[in-house]
XYZ file of C-alpha atoms in Angstrom:
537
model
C 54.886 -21.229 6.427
C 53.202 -17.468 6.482
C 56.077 -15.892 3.898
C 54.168 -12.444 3.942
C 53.692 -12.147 7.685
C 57.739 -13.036 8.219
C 58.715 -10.610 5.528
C 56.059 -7.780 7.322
C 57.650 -8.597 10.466
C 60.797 -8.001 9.062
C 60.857 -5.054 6.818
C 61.842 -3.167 10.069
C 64.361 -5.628 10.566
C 68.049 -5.425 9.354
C 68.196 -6.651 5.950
C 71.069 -9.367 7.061
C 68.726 -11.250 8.722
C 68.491 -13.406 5.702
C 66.477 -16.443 6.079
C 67.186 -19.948 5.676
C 65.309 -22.889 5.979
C 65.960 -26.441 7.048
C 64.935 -29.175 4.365
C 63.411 -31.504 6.903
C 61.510 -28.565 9.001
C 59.952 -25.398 9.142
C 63.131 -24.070 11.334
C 65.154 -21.512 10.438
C 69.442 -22.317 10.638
C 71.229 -20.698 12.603
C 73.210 -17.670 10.436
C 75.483 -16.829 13.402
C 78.011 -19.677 12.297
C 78.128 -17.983 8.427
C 81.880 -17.351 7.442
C 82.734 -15.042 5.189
C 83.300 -15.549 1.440
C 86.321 -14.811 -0.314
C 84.388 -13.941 -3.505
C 84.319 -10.023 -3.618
C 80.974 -8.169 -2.869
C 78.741 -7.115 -5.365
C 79.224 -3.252 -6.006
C 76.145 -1.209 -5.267
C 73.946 -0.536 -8.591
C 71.762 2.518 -9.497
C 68.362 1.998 -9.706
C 65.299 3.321 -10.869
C 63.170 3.638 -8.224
C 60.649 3.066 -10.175
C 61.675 -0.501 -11.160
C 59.186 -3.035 -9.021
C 57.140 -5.471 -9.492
C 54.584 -3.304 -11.249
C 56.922 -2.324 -14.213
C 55.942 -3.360 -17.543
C 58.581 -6.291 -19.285
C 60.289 -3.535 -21.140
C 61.047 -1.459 -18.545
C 61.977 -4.061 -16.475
C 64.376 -5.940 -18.967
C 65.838 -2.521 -19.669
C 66.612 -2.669 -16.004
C 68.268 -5.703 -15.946
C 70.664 -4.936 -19.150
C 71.442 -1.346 -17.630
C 72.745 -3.372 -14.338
C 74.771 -5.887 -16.002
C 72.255 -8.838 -16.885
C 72.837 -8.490 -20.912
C 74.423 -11.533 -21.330
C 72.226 -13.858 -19.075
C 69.212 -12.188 -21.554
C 70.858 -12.433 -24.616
C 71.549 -15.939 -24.021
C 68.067 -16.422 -23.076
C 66.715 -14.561 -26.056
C 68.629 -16.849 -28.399
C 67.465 -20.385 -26.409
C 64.467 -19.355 -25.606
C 63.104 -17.348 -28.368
C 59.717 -14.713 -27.484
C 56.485 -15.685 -28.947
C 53.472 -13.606 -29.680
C 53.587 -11.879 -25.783
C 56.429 -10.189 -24.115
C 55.358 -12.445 -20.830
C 53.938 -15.360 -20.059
C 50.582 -16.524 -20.397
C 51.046 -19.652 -18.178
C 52.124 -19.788 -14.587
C 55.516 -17.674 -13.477
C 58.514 -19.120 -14.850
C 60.392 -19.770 -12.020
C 57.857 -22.506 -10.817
C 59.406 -24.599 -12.996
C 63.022 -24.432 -12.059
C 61.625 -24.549 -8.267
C 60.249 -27.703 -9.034
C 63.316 -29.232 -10.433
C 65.367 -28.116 -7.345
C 62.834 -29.058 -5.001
C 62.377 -32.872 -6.434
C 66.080 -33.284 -6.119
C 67.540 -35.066 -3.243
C 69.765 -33.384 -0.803
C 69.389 -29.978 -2.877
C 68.437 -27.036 -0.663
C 66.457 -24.325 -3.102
C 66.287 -20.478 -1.875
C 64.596 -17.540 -3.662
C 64.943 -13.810 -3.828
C 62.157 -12.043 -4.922
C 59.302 -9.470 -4.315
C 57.232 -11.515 -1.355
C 53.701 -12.276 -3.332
C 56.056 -13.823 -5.934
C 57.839 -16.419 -3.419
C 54.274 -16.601 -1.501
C 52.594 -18.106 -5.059
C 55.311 -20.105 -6.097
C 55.556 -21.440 -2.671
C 52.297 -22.492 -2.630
C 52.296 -23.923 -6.143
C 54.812 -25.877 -5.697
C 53.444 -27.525 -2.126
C 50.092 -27.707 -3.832
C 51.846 -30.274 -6.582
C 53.125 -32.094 -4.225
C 56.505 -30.588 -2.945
C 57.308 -31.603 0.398
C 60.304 -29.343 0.724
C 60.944 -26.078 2.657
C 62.196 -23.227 0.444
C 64.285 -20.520 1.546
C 63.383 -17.209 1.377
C 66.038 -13.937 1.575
C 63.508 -10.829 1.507
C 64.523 -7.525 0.617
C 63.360 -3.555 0.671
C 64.397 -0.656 -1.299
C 67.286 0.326 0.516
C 69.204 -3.292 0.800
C 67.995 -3.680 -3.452
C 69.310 -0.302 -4.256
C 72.773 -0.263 -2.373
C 73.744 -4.092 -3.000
C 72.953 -5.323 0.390
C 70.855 -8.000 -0.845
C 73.540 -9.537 -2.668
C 75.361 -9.840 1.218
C 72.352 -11.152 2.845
C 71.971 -14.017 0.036
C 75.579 -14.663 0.488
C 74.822 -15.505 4.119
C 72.037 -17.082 3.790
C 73.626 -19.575 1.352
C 76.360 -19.745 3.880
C 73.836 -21.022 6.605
C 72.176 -23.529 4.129
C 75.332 -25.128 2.779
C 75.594 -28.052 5.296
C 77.623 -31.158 3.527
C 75.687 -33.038 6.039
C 72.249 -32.143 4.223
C 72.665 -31.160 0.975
C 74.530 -31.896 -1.979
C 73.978 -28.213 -3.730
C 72.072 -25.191 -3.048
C 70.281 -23.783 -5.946
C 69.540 -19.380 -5.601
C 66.928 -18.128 -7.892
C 66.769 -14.284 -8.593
C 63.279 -13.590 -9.668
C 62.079 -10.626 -11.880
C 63.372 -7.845 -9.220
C 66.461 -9.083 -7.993
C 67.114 -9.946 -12.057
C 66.208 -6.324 -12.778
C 68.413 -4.985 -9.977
C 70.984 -7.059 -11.395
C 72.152 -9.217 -8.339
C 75.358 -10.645 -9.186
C 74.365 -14.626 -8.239
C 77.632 -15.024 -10.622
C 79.773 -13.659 -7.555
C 78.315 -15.810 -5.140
C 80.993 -18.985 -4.397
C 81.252 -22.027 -6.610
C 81.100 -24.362 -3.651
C 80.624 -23.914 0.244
C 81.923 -26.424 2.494
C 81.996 -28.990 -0.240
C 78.517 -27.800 -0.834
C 78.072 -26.725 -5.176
C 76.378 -23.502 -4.969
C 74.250 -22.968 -8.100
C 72.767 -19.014 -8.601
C 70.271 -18.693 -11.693
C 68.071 -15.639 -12.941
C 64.764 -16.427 -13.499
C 62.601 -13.464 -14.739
C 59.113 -13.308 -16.254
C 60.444 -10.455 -18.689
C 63.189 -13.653 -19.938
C 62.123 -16.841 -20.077
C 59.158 -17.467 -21.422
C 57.656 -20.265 -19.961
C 58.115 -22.506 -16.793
C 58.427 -25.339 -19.058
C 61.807 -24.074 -20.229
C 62.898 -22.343 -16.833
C 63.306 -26.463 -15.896
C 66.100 -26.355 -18.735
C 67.593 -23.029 -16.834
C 68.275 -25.138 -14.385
C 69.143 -28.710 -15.680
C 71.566 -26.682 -18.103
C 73.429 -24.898 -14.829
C 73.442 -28.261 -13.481
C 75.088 -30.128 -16.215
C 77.986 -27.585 -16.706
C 78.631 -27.867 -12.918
C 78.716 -31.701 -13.264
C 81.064 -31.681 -16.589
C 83.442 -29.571 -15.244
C 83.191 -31.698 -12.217
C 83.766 -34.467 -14.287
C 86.261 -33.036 -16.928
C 88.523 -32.310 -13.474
C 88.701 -36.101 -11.971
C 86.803 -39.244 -10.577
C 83.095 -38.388 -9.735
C 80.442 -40.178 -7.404
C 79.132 -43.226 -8.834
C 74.984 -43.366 -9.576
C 72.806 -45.282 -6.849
C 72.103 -47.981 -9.893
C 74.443 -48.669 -12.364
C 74.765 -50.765 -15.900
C 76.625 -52.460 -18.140
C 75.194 -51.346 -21.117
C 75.105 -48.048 -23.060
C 72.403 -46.040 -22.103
C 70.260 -43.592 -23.547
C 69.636 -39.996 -21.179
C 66.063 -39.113 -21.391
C 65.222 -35.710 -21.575
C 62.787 -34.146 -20.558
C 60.287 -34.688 -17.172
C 57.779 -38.040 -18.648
C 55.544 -40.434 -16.820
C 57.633 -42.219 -13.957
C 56.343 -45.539 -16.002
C 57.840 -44.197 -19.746
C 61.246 -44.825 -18.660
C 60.763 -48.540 -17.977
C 59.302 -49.316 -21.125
C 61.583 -47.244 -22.995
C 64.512 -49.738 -21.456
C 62.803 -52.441 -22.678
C 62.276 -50.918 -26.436
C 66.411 -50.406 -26.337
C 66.795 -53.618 -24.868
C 67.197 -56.343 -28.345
C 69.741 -53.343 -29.497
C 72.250 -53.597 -26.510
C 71.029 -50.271 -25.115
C 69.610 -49.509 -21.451
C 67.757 -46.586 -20.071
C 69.707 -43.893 -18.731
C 68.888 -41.334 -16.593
C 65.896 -38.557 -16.705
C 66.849 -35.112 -16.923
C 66.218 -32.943 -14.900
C 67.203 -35.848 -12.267
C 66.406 -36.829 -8.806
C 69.828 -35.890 -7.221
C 72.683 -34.931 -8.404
C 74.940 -37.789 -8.771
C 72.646 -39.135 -11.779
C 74.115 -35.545 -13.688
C 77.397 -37.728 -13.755
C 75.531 -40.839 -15.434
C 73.432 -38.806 -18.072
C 76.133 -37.099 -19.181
C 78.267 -40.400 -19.191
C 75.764 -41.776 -22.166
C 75.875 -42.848 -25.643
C 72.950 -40.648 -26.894
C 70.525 -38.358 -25.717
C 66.816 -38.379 -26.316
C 65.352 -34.885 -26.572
C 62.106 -36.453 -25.866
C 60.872 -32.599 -24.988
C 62.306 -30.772 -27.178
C 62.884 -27.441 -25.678
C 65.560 -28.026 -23.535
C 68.092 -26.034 -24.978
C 70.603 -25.468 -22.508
C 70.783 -28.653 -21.622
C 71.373 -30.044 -25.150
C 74.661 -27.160 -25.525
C 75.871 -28.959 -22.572
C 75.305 -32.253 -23.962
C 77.107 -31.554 -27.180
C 79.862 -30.431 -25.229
C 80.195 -33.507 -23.631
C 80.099 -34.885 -27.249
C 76.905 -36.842 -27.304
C 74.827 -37.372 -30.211
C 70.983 -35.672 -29.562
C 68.435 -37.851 -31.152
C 64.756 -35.490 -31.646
C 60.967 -36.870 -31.271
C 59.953 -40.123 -29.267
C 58.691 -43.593 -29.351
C 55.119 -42.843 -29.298
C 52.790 -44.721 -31.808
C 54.201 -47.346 -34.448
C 55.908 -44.792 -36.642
C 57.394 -42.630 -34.475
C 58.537 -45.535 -32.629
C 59.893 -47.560 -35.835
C 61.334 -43.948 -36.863
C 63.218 -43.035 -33.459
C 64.406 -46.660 -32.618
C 66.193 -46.097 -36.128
C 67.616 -42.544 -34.764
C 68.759 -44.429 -31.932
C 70.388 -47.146 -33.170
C 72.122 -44.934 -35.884
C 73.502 -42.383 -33.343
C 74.665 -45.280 -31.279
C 76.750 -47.428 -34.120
C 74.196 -50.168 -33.264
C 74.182 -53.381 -36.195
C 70.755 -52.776 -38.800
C 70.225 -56.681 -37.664
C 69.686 -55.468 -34.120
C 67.782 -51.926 -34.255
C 65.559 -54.531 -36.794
C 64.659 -56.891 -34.373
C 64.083 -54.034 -31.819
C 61.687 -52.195 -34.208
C 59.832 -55.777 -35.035
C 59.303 -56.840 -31.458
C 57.685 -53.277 -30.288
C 55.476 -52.001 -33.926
C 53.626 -55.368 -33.699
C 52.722 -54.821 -29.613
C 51.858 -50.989 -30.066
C 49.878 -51.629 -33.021
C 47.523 -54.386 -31.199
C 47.472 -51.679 -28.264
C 46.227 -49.110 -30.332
C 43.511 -51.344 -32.429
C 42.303 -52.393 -29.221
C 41.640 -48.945 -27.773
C 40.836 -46.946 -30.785
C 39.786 -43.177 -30.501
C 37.079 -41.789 -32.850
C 36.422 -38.441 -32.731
C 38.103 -34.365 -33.686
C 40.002 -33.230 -30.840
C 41.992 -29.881 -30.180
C 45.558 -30.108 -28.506
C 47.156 -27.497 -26.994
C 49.550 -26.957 -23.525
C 52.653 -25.902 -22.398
C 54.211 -28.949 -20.972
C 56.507 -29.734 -24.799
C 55.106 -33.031 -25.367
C 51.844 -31.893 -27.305
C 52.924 -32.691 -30.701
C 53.946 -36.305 -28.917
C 50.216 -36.727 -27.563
C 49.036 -35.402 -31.233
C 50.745 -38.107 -33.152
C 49.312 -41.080 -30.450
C 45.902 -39.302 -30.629
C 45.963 -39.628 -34.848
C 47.632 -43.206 -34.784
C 44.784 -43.814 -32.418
C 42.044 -43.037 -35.137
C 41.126 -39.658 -34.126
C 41.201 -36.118 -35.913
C 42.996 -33.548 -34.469
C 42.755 -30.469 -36.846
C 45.275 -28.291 -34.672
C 47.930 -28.424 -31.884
C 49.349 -25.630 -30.371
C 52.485 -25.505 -27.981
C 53.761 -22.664 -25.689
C 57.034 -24.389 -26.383
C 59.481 -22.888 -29.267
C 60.122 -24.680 -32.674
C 63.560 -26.668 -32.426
C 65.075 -29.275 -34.732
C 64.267 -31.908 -32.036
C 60.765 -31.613 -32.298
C 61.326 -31.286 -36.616
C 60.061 -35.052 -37.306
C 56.805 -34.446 -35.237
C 56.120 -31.411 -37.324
C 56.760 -32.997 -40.343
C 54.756 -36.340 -39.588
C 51.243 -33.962 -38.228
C 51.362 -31.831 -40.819
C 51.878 -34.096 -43.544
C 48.374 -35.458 -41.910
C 46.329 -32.244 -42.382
C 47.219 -31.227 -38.808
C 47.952 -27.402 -38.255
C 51.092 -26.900 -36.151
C 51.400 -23.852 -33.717
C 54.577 -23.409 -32.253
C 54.831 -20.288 -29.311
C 51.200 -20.642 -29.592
C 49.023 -17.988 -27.402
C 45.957 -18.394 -25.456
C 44.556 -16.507 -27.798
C 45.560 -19.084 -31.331
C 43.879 -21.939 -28.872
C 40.739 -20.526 -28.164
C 40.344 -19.253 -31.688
C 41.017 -23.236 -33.040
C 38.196 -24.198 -30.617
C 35.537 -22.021 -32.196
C 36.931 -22.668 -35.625
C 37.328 -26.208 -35.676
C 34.262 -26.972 -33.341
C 35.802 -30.068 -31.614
C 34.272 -33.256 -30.020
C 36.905 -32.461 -27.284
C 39.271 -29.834 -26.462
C 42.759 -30.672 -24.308
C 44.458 -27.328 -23.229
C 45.210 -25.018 -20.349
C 42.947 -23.797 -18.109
C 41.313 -21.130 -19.837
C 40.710 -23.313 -22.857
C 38.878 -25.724 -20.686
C 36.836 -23.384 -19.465
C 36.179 -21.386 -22.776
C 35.075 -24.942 -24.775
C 32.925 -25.938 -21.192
C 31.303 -22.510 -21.961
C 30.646 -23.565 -25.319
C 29.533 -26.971 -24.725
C 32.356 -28.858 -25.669
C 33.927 -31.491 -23.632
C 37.833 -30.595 -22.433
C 40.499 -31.887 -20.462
C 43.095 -30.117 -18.775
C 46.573 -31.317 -20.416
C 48.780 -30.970 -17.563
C 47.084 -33.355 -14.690
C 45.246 -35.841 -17.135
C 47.224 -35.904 -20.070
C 50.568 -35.547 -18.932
C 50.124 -38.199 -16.167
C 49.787 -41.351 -18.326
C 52.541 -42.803 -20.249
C 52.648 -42.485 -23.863
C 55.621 -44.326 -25.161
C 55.683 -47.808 -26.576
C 53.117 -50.573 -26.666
C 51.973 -48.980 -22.241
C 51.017 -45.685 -24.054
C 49.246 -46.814 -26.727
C 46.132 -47.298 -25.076
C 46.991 -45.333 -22.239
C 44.752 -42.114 -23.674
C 42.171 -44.127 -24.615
C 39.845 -44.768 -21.381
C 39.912 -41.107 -20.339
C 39.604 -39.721 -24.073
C 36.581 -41.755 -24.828
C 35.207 -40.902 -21.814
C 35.184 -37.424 -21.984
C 34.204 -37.802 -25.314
C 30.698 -39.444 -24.141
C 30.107 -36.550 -22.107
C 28.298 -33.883 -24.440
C 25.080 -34.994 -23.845
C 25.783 -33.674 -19.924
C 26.967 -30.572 -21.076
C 24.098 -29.960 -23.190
C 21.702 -31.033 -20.480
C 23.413 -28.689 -18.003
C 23.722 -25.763 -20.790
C 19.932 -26.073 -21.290
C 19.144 -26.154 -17.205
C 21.123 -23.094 -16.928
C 19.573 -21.241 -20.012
C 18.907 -17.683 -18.832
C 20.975 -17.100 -15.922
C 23.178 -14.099 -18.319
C 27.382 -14.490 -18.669
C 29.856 -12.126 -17.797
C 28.668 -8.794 -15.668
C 25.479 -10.086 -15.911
C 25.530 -13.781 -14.453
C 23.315 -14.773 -11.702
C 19.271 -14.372 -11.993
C 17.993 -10.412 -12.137
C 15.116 -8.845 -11.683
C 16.584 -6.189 -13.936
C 19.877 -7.417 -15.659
C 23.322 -5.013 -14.833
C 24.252 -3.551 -17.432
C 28.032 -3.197 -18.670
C 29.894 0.294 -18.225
C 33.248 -0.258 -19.690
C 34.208 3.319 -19.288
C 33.541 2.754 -15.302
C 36.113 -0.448 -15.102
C 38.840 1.840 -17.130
C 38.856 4.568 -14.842
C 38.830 3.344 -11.624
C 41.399 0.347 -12.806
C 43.608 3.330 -13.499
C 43.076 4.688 -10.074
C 43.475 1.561 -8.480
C 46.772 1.289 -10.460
C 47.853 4.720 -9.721
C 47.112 3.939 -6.251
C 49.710 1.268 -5.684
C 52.026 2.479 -8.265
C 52.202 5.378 -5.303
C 52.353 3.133 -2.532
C 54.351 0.445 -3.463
C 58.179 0.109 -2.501
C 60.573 -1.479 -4.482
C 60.373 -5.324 -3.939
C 57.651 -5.086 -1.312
C-alpha cells in the first residue's frame, strides 16, 4: 500500500481519521463502530516545535524525558546499554519488534510515526517476507502538539481489536510520537477481549533492532504472567509430557528439532521459541523448567523469566564443547541425575565431532553482525579448524553470552562487544582475512579490497548451527566463498583504472574532489528542510 500518498491525502484531513488495516487485506475497518474508552485521555504536552524527525538523538531524547518518557529510557538505558554511537548503525530499531508482531498469529501490529519511517519499515518488513498489513495512525503538528494523536490511536486500536481476528494488538510509538511523549501506557489493557500491547520504540533508545525484538517479547511475557498469575490460561496447539526447555532467541526453524533431541536421553523436551508464533505459546514458555538464553541480549525477557522463577541457562549447543558444556548447564538447572545429562553429552559430542571432521574449514575469517549469535558462529567456525582473529557484535556484553567470551578468547580470538562499523572494518584491514562475514558495509569494504565476504544475516543466520545438523552446516558455503579470491582478483585486475569514489567511471580528465563544495551546500540542503519540514511530516 502507497503509505505516503494516504498520509498526503490526508494531512488536510481531520486527524481522527486514524487508519486501520485488516490483517487479511489491504481494506481499511470501519472506525464508525469505535466505542469509547474508559481510560482517561492523554493531557496535551508542550512541545518544541522544533522536535522532528531531523533532531539530533540528544535533542530528541531530551524531548522524550521533558514529556514524561524518563522511565521507559531509563529502563532502556540500563537493558540496553549505548555503545560507541548515540544511534544505530544498523537498520531502525523498530523493524525488529515489527517483525515479531507481524510473524505472530492473530496479532494485529499498528505504528505511529513520521510517514518515511512507517514507509521503510513497511517495506522492510514485506521485503523479508511479511505477509501482513500494518496499520498506520499518521499525524501533523497540530494533533502531536495538543494530544490528539493519542485519541486517534485510541480509535484506531478500537477499530482493530476484533476477538474474531486477533488475539492482541501491538502499538509502536516511533522516535516522534516517543519524543512527544504519547502516553501508549493510557491506552486500555484489553478491548473486547482483545490484549492491547503499546511499546516505545525510538532510534535515540534502543540501540539495535536486534534488541527492539526483546521490547516486545518482554511486554508480551508480563501480559501473559499476569494473565497467568490471575487463573486458567489457553492451552498451546502442541503439548508434552516432559519438562521443556524455552528457547530464546529467533534460530533456524531446524535448531529447535535437534535441540529436542540433544535434551531427549535427560527427560527434557523442547519448549517453545521466544519471541513465538502466537500468543498462546507465551503461556507454555513461561510454564518451563529452564530457559536457554541462546541470544543473549534479551534482557527484558529474561526479568520476566526470573519472575516467573525459572532458572536462565547462557551460551548454546554449538560445537562439541559448548555442547558438552551447556547440556551440563541444562541438566544442572533442571535437577536432572549426572547418569542422564552423561549419556546425553556421550550420544551428541561423538555425532558433532564426526560432523565437523568431515566438513572441516581451513582458513582466517572475520565475524561480525548484529543478529547476537556471532560469538555462537565464532566458536563452530574455530571447532571447525578455522582462524578467526576477531568477532565483533552490535549486541551488549551480558552474563549469558560470559562462557562464549571466555571459550574465544582463551583461543586468541579478540572479542568486541557494542562493536561499530567502524571496529569491523578496521579488523578487516588489520587482520587481512581469507573471508570476511559482516553487515553490509563490511561486505562491501573487504569486496573493495579483494577479500571474499558474506553477508551474516541471509547466509549465516539461515543455517542451523546447533548439535551434530550445524556442525557441518557452515561448511559448504564457507569453503566456497573461500575458493573465490582468485575471481576477485581477476575482476580487481579487469577493472584496474576505472578511479573509486568521486572519481569512478572512465575520464577523459578525472573529477576532482572539492570537499569544501559537499559541506556547504549539505548545509543548505539541511537548512532547507530544517525550514520546511513540519513536525512528524
Amino acid at each position: 500500500m502507497d503509505l505516503i500518498a494516504r498520509h498526503e491525502a490526508r494531512r488536510g484531513a481531520p486527524a481522527s481519521n486514524a487508519v486501520a488495516y485488516d490483517d487479511a487485506a489491504d481494506a481499511p475497518l470501519d472506525n464508525a463502530a469505535a466505542a469509547p474508552s474508559a481510560e482517561p485521555a492523554a493531557s496535551p504536552v508542550p512541545q518544541d516545535g522544533d522536535v522532528g524527525c531531523h533532531a539530533g538523538a540528544d535533542t530528541m531524547r531530551a524531548a522524550a524525558e521533558a514529556a514524561g518518557k524518563s522511565e521507559t529510557l531509563e529502563r532502556y538505558a540500563a537493558d540496553y546499554p549505548k555503545g560507541p554511537h548515540d544511534q544505530p548503525q544498523s537498520m531502525c530499531p523498530a523493524f525488529g519488534s515489527l517483525r515479531v508482531g507481524l510473524r505472530m498469529r492473530r496479532t494485529a501490529s499498528i505504528l505511529s510515526g513520521s510517514a518515511c519511517c512507517v514507509y521503510g519499515l513497511t517495506f522492510t518488513s514485506h521485503f523479508y517476507g511479511a505477509k501482513r498489513t500494518v496499520g498506520y495512525v499518521p499525524f501533523d503538528s497540530e494533533t502531536l502538539v495538543t494530544g490528539k494523536l493519542f485519541e486517534d490511536i485510541r480509535e484506531a486500536v478500537f477499530a482493530t481489536a476484533d476477538p474474531e481476528r486477533y488475539d492482541a494488538v501491538v502499538v509502536t510509538n516511533l522516535c516522534v510520537p516517543t519524543a512527544s511523549g504519547v502516553p501508549l501506557q493510557l491506552l486500555p489493557k484489553a478491548i473486547n477481549g482483545v490484549r492491547i500491547v503499546g511499546i516505545d520504540v525510538p532510534g535515540f533508545g534502543v540501540p539495535t533492532h536486534a534488541e527492539a525484538k526483546d521490547v516486545l517479547a518482554g511486554a508480551m511475557l508480563a501480559y501473559a504472567r499476569s494473565e497467568a498469575e490471575a487463573g486458567p490460561v489457553a492451552a498451546p496447539r502442541e503439548r508434552t509430557d516432559l519438562p521443556t526447555v524455552t528457547l530464546l532467541g529467533e534460530v533456524f526453524p531446524a535448531d529447535p528439532i535437534g535441540i529436542g533431541m540433544l535434551l531427549r536421553p535427560m527427560g527434557l523436551a523442547a519448549g517453545p521459541v521466544v519471541p513465538t508464533r502466537e500468543w498462546r505459546e507465551l503461556y507454555s514458555a513461561l510454564d518451563c523448567a529452564a530457559v536457554a538464553a541462546i541470544h543473549p541480549f534479551y534482557t527484558a525477557s529474561v526479568r520476566e523469566f526470573r519472575a516467573a522463577g525459572r532458572a536462565i541457562v547462557g551460551s548454546a549447543p554449538v560445537g562439541v564443547e559448548g555442547t558438552h558444556d551447556w547440556l551440563a548447564a541444562i541438566g544442572e538447572a533442571c535437577g536432572v541425575a549426572a547418569d542422564k545429562v552423561a549419556a546425553a553429552q556421550d550420544a551428541a559430542v561423538g555425532a558433532i565431532r564426526g560432523a565437523l571432521a568431515a566438513a572441516p574449514i581451513a582458513g582466517r575469517i572475520t565475524v561480525s553482525g548484529y543478529e547476537g549469535s556471532e560469538l555462537l558462529v565464532a566458536r563452530l567456525l574455530v571447532e571447525s579448524g578455522a582462524t578467526v582473529p576477531y568477532v565483533g557484535t552490535a549486541c551488549p556484553k551480558t552474563p549469558w553470552s560470559e562462557a562464549d567470551r571466555a571459550w574465544l578468547e582463551a583461543r586468541g580470538v579478540e572479542v568486541v562487544y557494542r562493536a561499530s562499523l567502524e571496529s569491523d572494518i578496521a579488523a578487516v584491514d588489520a587482520h587481512a582475512p581469507d573471508l570476511a562475514i559482516g553487515t553490509t558495509p563490511v561486505v562491501q569494504h573487504a569486496k573493495s579490497r579483494r577479500i571474499p565476504a558474506l553477508y551474516f544475516t541471509n547466509l549465516i543466520s539461515a543455517r542451523p548451527l546447533m548439535g551434530a545438523a550445524g556442525a557441518g552446516s557452515l561448511a559448504a558455503v564457507i569453503n566456497g566463498a573461500l575458493g573465490n579470491r582468485a575471481r576477485f582478483e581477476a575482476m580487481s585486475a579487469f577493472f584496474e583504472g576505472v578511479g573509486e569514489g568521486h572519481a569512478a567511471g572512465v575520464w577523459e580528465e578525472v573529477p576532482q574532489d572539492r570537499p569544501q563544495f559537499k559541506a556547504k551546500y549539505a548545509k543548505q540542503r539541511a537548512a532547507a528542510v530544517k525550514a520546511q519540514e513540519a513536525v512528524g511530516c
